[in-house]
Coordinates of C-alpha atoms in Angstrom, one line a residue:
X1 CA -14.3 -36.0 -13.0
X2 CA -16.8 -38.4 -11.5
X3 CA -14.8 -41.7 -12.4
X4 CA -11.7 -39.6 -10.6
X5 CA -13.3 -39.3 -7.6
X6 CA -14.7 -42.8 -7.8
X7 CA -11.5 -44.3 -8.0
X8 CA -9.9 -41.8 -5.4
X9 CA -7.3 -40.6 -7.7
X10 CA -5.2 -37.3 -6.3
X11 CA -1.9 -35.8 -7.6
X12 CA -0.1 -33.4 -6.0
X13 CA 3.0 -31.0 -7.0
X14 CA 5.7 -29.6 -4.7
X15 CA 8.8 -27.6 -5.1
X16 CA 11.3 -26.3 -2.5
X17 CA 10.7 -23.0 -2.4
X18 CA 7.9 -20.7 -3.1
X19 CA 10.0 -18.2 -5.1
X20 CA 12.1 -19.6 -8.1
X21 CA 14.7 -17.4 -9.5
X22 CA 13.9 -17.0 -12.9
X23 CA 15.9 -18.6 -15.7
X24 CA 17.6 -21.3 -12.9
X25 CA 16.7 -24.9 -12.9
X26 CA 13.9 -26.0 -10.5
X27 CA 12.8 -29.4 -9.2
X28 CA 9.2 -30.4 -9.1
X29 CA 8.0 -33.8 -7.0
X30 CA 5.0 -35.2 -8.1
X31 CA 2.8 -37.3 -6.3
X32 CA 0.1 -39.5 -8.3
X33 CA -2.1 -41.8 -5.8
X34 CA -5.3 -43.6 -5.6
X35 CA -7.5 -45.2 -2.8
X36 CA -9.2 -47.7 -5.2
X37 CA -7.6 -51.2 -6.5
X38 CA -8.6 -50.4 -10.0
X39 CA -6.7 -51.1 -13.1
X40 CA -4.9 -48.5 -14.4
X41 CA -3.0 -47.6 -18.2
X42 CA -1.4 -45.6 -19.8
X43 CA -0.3 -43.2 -16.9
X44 CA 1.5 -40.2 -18.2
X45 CA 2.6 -37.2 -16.3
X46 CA 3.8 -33.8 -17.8
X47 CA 4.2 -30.2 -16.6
X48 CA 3.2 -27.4 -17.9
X49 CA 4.3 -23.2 -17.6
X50 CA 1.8 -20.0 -17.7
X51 CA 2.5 -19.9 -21.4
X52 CA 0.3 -23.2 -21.6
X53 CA 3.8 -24.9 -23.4
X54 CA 4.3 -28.3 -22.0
X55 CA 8.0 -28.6 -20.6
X56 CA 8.0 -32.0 -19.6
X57 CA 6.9 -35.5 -20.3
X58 CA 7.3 -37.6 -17.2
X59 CA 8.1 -41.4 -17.6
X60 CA 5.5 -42.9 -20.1
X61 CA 4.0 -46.7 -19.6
X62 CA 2.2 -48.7 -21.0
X63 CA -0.1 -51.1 -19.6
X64 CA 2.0 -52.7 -17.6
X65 CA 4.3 -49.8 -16.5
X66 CA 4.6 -48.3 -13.1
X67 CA 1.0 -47.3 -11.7
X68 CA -0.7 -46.2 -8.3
X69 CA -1.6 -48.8 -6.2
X70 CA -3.3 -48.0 -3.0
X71 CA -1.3 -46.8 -0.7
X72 CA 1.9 -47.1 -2.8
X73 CA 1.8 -43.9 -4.6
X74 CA 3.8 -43.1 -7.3
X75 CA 6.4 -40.4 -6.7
X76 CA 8.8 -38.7 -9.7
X77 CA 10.8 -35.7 -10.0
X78 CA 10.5 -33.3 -12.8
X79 CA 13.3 -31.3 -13.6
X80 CA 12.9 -27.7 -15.1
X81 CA 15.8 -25.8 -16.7
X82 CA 16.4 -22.1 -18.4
X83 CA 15.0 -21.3 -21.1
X84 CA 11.9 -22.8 -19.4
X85 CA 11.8 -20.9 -16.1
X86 CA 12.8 -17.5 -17.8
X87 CA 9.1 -16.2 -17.6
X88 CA 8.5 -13.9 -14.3
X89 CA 5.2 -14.6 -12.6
X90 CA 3.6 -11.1 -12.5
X91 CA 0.1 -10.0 -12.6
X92 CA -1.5 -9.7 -15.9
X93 CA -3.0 -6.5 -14.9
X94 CA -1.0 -3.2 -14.4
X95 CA -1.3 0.6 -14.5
X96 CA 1.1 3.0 -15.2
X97 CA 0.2 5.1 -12.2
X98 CA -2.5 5.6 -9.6
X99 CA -4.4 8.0 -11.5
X100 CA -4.9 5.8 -14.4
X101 CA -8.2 4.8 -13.6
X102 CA -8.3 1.6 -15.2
X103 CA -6.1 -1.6 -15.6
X104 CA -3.7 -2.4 -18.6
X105 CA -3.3 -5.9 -19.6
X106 CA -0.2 -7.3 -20.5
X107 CA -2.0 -10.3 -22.9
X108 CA -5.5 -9.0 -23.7
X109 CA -6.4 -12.9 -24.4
X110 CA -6.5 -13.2 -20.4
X111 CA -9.4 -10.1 -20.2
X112 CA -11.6 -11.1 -17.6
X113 CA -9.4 -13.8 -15.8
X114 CA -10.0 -14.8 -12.3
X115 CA -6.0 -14.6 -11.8
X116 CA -2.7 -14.5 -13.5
X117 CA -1.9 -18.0 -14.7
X118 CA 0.1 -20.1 -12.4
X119 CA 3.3 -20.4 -12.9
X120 CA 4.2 -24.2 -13.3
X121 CA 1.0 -26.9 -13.6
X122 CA 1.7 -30.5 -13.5
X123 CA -0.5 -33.1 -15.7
X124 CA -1.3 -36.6 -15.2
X125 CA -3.2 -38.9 -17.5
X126 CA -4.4 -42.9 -17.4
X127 CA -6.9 -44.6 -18.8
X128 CA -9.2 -47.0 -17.2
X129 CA -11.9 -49.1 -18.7
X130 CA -11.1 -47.2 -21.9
X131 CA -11.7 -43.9 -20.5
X132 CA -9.6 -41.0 -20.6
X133 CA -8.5 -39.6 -16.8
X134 CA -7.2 -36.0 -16.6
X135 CA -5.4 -34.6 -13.3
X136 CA -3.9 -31.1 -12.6
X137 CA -2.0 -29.8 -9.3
X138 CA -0.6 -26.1 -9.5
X139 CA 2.7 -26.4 -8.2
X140 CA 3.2 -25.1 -4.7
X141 CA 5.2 -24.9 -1.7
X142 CA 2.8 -25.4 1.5
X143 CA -0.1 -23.4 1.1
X144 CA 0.9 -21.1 -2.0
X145 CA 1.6 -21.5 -5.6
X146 CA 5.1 -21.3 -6.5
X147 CA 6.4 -18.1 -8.6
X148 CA 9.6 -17.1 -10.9
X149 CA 10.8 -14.2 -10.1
X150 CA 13.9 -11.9 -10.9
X151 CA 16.9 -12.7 -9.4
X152 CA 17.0 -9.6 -7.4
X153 CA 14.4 -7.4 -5.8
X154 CA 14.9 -3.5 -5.1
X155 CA 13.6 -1.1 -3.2
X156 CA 13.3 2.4 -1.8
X157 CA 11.9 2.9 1.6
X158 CA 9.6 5.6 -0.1
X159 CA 8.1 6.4 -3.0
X160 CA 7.3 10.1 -3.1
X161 CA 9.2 12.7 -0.3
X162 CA 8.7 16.2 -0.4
X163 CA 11.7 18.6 0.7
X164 CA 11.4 22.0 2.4
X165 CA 13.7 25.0 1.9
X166 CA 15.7 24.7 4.8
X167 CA 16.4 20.7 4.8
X168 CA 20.0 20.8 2.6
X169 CA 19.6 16.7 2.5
X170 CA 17.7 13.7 1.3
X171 CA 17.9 10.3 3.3
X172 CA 17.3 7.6 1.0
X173 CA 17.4 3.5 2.4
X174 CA 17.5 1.2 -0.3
X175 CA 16.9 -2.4 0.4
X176 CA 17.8 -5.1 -2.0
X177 CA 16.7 -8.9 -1.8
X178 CA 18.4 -12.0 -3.7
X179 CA 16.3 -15.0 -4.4
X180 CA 17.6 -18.0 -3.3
X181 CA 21.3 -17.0 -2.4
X182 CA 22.7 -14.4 0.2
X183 CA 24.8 -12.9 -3.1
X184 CA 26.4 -9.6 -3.0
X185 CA 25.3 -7.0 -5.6
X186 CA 26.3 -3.6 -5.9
X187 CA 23.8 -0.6 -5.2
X188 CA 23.7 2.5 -6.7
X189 CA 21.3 5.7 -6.8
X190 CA 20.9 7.3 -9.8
X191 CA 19.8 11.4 -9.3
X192 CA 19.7 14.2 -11.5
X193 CA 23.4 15.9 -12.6
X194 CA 23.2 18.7 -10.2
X195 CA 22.1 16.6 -7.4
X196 CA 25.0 15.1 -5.2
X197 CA 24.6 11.3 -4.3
X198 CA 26.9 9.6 -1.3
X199 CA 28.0 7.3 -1.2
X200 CA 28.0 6.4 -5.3
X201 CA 28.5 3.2 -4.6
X202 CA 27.4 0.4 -2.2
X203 CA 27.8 -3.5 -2.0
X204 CA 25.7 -5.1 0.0
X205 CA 24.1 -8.6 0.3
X206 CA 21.0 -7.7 1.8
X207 CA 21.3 -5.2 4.5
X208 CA 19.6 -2.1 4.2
X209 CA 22.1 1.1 2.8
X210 CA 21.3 4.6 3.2
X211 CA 22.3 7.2 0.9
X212 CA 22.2 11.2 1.4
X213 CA 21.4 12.7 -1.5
X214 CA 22.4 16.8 -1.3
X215 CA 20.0 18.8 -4.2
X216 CA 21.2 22.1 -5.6
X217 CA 20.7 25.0 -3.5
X218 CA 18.4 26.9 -5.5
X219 CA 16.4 26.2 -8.3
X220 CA 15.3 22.4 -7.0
X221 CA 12.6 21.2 -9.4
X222 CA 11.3 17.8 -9.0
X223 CA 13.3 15.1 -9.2
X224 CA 13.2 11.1 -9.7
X225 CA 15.7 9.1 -8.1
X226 CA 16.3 5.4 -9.0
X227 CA 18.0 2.5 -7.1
X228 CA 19.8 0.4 -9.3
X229 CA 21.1 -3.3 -8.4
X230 CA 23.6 -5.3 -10.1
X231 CA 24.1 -9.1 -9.9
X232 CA 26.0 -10.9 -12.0
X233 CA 26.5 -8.6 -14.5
X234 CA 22.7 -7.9 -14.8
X235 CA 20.6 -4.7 -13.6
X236 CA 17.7 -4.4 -11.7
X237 CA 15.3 -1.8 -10.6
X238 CA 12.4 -2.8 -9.5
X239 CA 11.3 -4.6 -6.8
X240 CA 8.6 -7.0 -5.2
X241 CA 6.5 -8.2 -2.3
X242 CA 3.7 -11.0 -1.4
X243 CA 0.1 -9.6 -1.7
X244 CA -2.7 -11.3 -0.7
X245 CA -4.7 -12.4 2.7
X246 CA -4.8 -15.7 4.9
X247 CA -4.0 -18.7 3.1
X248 CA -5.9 -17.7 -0.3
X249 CA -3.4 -17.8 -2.7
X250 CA -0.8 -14.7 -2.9
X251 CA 0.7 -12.9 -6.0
X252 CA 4.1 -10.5 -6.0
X253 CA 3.4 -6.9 -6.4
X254 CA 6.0 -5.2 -8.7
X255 CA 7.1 -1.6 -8.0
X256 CA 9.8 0.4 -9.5
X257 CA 12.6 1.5 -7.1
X258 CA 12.3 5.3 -7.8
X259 CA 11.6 8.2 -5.8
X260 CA 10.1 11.2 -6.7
X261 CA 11.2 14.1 -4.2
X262 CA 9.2 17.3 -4.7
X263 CA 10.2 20.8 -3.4
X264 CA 7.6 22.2 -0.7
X265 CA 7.8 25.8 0.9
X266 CA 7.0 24.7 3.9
X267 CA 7.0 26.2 7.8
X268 CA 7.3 23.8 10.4
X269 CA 6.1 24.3 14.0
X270 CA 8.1 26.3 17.1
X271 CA 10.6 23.6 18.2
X272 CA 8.9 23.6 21.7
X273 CA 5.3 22.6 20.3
X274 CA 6.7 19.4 18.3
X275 CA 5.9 16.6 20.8
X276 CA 3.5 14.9 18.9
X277 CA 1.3 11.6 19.3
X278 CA -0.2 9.4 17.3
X279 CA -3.0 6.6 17.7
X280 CA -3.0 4.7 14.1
X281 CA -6.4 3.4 12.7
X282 CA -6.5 1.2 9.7
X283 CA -4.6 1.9 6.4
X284 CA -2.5 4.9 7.2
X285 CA 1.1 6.2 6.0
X286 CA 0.8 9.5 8.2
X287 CA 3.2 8.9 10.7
X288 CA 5.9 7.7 7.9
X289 CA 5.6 11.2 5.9
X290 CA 5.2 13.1 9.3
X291 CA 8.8 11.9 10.3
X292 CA 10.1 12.2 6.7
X293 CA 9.8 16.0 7.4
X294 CA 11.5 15.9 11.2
X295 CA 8.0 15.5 12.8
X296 CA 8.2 12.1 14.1
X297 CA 4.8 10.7 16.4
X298 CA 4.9 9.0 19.2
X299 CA 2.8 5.8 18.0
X300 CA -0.1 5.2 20.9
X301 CA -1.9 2.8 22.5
X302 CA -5.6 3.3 23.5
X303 CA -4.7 2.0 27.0
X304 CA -2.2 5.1 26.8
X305 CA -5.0 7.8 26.4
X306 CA -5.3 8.8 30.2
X307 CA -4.6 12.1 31.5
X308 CA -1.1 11.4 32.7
X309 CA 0.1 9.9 29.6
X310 CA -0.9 12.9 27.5
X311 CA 0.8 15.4 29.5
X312 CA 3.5 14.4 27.9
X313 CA 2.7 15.8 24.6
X314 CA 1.7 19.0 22.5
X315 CA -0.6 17.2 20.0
X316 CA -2.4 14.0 19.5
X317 CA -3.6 13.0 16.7
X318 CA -6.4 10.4 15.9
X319 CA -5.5 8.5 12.3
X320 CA -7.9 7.4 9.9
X321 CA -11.3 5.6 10.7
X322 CA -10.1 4.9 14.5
X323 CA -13.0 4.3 16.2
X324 CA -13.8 1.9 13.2
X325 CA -10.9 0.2 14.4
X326 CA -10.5 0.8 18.3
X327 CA -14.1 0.1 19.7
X328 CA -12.8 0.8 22.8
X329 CA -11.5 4.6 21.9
X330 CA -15.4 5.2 23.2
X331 CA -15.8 6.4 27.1
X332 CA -12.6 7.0 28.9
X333 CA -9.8 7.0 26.5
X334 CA -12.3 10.1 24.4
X335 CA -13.1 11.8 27.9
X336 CA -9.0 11.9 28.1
X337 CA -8.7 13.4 25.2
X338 CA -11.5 16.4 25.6
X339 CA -10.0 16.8 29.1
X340 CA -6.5 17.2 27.0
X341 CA -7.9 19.4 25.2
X342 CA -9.4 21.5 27.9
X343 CA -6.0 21.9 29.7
X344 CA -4.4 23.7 26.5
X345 CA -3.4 20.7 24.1
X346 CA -4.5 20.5 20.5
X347 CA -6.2 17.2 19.5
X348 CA -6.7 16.3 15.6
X349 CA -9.3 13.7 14.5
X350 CA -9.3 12.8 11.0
X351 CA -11.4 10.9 8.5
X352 CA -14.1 8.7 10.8
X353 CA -16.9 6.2 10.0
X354 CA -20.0 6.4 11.5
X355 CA -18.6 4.4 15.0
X356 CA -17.9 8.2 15.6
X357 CA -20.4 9.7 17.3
X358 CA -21.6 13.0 18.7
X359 CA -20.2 11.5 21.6
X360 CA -16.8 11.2 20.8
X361 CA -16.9 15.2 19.7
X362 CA -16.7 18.3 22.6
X363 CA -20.2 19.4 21.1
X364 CA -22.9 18.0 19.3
X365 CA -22.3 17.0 15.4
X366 CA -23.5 14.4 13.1
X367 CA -22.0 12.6 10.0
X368 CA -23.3 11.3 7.1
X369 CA -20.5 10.0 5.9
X370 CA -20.4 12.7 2.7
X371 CA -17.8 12.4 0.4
X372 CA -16.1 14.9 -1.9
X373 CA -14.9 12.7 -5.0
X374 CA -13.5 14.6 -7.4
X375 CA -9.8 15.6 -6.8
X376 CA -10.1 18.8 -8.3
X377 CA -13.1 20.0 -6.9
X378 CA -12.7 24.4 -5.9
X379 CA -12.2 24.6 -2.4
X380 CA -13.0 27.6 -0.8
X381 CA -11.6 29.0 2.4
X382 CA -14.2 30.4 4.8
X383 CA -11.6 32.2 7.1
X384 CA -8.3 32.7 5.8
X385 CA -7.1 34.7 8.8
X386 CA -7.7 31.1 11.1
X387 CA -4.9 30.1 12.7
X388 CA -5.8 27.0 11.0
X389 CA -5.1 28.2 7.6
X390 CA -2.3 30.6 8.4
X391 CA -0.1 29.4 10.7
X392 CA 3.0 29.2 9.8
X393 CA 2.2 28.2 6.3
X394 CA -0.8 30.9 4.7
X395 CA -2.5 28.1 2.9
X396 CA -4.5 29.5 -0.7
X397 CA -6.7 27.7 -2.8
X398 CA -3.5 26.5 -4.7
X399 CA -2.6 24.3 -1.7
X400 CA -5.6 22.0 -3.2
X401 CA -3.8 21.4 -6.6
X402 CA -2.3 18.2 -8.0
X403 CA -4.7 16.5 -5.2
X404 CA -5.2 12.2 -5.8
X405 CA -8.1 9.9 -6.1
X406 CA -10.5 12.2 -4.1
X407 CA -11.1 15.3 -1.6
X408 CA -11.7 14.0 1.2
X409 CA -15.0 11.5 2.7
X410 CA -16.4 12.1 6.4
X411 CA -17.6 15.4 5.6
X412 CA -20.0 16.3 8.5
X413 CA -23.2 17.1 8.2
X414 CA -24.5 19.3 11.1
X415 CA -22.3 20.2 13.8
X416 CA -22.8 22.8 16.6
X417 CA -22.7 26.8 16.5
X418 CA -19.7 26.2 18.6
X419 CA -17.3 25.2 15.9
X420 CA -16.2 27.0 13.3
X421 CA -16.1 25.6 9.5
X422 CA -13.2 26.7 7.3
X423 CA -13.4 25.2 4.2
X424 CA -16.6 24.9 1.5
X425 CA -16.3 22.2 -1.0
X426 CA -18.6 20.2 -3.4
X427 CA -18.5 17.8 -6.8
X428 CA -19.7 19.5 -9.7
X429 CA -21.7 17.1 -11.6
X430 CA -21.8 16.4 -14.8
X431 CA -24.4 18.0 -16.8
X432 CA -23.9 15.7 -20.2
X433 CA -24.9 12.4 -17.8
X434 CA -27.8 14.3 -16.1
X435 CA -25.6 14.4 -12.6
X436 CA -26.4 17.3 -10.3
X437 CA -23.8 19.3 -8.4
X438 CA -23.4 18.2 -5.4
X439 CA -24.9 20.5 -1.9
X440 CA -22.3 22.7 -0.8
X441 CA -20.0 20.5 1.6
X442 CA -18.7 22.8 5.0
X443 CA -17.9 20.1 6.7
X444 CA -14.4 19.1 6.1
X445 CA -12.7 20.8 8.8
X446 CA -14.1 22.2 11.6
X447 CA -12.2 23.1 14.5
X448 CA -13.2 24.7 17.7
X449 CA -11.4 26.2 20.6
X450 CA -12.0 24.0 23.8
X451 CA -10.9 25.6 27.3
X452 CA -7.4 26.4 26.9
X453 CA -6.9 24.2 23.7
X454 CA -8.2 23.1 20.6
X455 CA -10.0 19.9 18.7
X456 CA -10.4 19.9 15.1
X457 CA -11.8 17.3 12.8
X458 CA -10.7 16.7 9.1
X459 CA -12.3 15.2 6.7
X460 CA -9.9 15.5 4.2
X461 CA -7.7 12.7 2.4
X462 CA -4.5 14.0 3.9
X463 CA -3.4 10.7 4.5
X464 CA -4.0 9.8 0.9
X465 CA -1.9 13.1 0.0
X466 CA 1.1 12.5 2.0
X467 CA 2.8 9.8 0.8
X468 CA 2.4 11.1 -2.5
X469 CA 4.5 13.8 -1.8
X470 CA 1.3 16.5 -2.4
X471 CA 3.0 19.7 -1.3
X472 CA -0.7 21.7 -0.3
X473 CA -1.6 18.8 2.1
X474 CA 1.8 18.9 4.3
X475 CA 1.6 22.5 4.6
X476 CA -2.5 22.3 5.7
X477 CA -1.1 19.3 8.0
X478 CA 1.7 20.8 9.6
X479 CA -1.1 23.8 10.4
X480 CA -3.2 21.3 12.3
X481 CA -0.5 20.4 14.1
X482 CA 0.9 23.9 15.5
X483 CA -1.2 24.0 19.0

């Protein structure tokens, strides 16, 4: 390493795209250069897949072959062909699900990696003064490694929808991407026997294509739908998407192309209470799963929190961690809000950090941040007979089943005699590791009636429940949002 960067040897490795369809041929241009007028033998190049197999041995030399010279590089092209590119570039890390709690592998040799291997590496070798010189570029296309990937990518615009009683139809949008090529393929959705699926077929070459999907009547049980592309006489059904942040390198994120659509018996508001707004915080699918169910938001602004502006509505809600995410939600835009309040509208804060203070609330309160971990921690209902928990939809301890990853976090810790607390929650330790129960937790959702409306606060992971489709949480959501 030291006599490489002595001698100011680099070698670089480009392709022309980032993605590669898998199992096509792929060019690779290497660039071998040095700074130094030293003399150089024996320079070799080769490439090299994640399976560590070396694919290709560039043009050998000898002594007197071709060699850097300073600034004369030497440029070659590598060529790569199926069966050599077959191997998809996943992560080597998976789960079945998000409750499994920890990682699979997919070759236990690669435990404790940094990252999945990249997918092509290009070698280069000389020797000078009788030493051995190794070089090694990942292959990339500007500032990310390059990737083989299927030839087609699928994918639903959801992956869990609930479905009331009353709603006779599904809308499904399926979107399909080719790699490489603007290809048509042909889409279908695959449902259950007694579930009706229009159209059954669809050929696309990249535009989105919605489906209606029509259940049976009565009797719906869950169901999985499945999107299913064909190209060239090949299925597909899964799809994929860049992960990562900045320029640090990025991976592709696999899902299936299934969705699971589970029955709910569920009330929705009075159709003249259904003008709802939103102002988003940071990692939240509420407004998506609020529209699935024909309550679509108006998404906000917090230069749109003034009195005027919220005339206009029934409801405003305030998404996850907001004033974590809007420092200037403080002062005005929250005096807007009580004052909304006050003139008979219905204002619902979820899940905040500790940016929100007893400032930001209609009457003192304090948070410590508390969080309720285990998913299937009792709850129990203070005040059944609250609006809150009967309106339209009577909401029972059973609304809490089948919950994911976690109650809720936020939980308040004092707050004033003004409000009222509905729910009582709390983990229950474990005995055989010498953990205690946790203190009762009342602070979850509190709500409290403020002039001629109302402002509630929920600490609850609803937003983690909706868009997995968790019945109990639309029908406590759609509550907090009947004024």
């Amino acid at each position: 390493d030291a006599l490489v960067l002595a001698l100011g040897l680099t070698l670089d490795a480009t392709a022309p795209a980032q993605d590669i369809r898998a199992g096509s041929s792929a060019i690779v241009a290497t660039r071998f250069a040095e700074s130094a007028s030293a003399p150089l033998h024996d320079v070799k190049e080769g490439i090299e897949n994640s399976s560590g197999n070396g694919l290709v041995d560039g043009a050998s030399s000898d002594g007197e072959g071709p060699r850097p010279l300073p600034g004369q590089p030497l440029d070659r092209t590598l060529s790569l062909g199926s069966p050599e590119t077959d191997h998809i570039t996943r992560p080597y890390f998976f789960r079945d699900n998000i409750e499994q709690p920890v990682y699979k592998l997919s070759d236990p040799q690669l435990r404790g990696a940094a990252q999945t291997p990249p997918a092509l590496t290009v070698f280069a070798s000389a020797t000078y003064d009788g030493a051995l010189l190794n070089l090694a570029r990942i292959v990339h296309d500007g500032a990310q490694p390059v990737s083989f990937v299927p030839a087609l990518s699928v994918a639903l615009s959801s992956q869990a929808q609930i479905i009331g009683p009353a709603q006779r139809n599904v809308a499904v949008t399926a979107v399909t991407r080719e790699t490489g090529s603007s290809e048509r393929n042909d889409l279908t959705l695959k449902a259950p026997s007694d579930w009706h699926v229009r159209p059954p077929l669809a050929s696309t070459s990249g535009e989105p294509v919605g489906f209606t999907v029509t259940p049976p009547a009565t009797n719906r049980t869950i169901a999985t739908l499945t999107a299913s592309g064909r190209l060239n006489g090949q299925s597909y059904t899964e799809g994929f998407r860049p992960v990562g942040y900045g320029n640090l390198p990025r991976t592709n994120f696999y899902t299936p192309a299934t969705l699971r659509v589970v029955p709910v018996d569920l009330k929705l508001p009075p159709e003249n209470k259904r003008r709802i707004a939103y102002l988003p915080g940071t990692g939240d699918d509420v407004p998506a799963a609020l529209a699935s169910i024909g309550l679509t938001p108006k998404i906000l602004k917090v230069s749109d929190l003034t009195t005027d502006k919220l005339k206009a509505f029934d409801t405003i809600i305030l998404g996850v961690r907001t004033y974590n995410a809007h420092p200037d939600l403080h002062g005005a835009p929250t005096q807007a809000l009580l004052d909304f309040a006050h003139n008979g509208g219905n204002v619902v804060v979820q899940y905040q950090t500790p940016e929100f203070t007893a400032a930001d609330a209609p009457f003192p309160l304090t948070d410590h941040n508390e969080r309720v971990i285990d998913e299937t921690a009792p709850v129990k209902l203070l005040d059944p007979a609250s609006p809150l928990l009967s309106t339209p939809n009577k909401i029972a301890p059973a609304d809490f089943n089948n919950w994911i990853e976690e109650r809720g976090h936020g939980f308040l810790d004092t707050w004033d005699p003004h409000y009222t607390a509905l729910t009582e929650t709390h983990d229950p330790g474990e005995p055989t590791e010498h953990i205690l129960p946790q203190a009762p937790q009342r602070g979850g959702l509190i709500t409290v009636q403020l002039g001629k409306g109302h402002w509630t606060y929920c600490a609850f992971a609803l937003y983690r429940q909706l868009p997995e489709a968790v019945p109990g949480a639309f029908r406590l959501f759609v509550n907090l949002l009947n004024p």
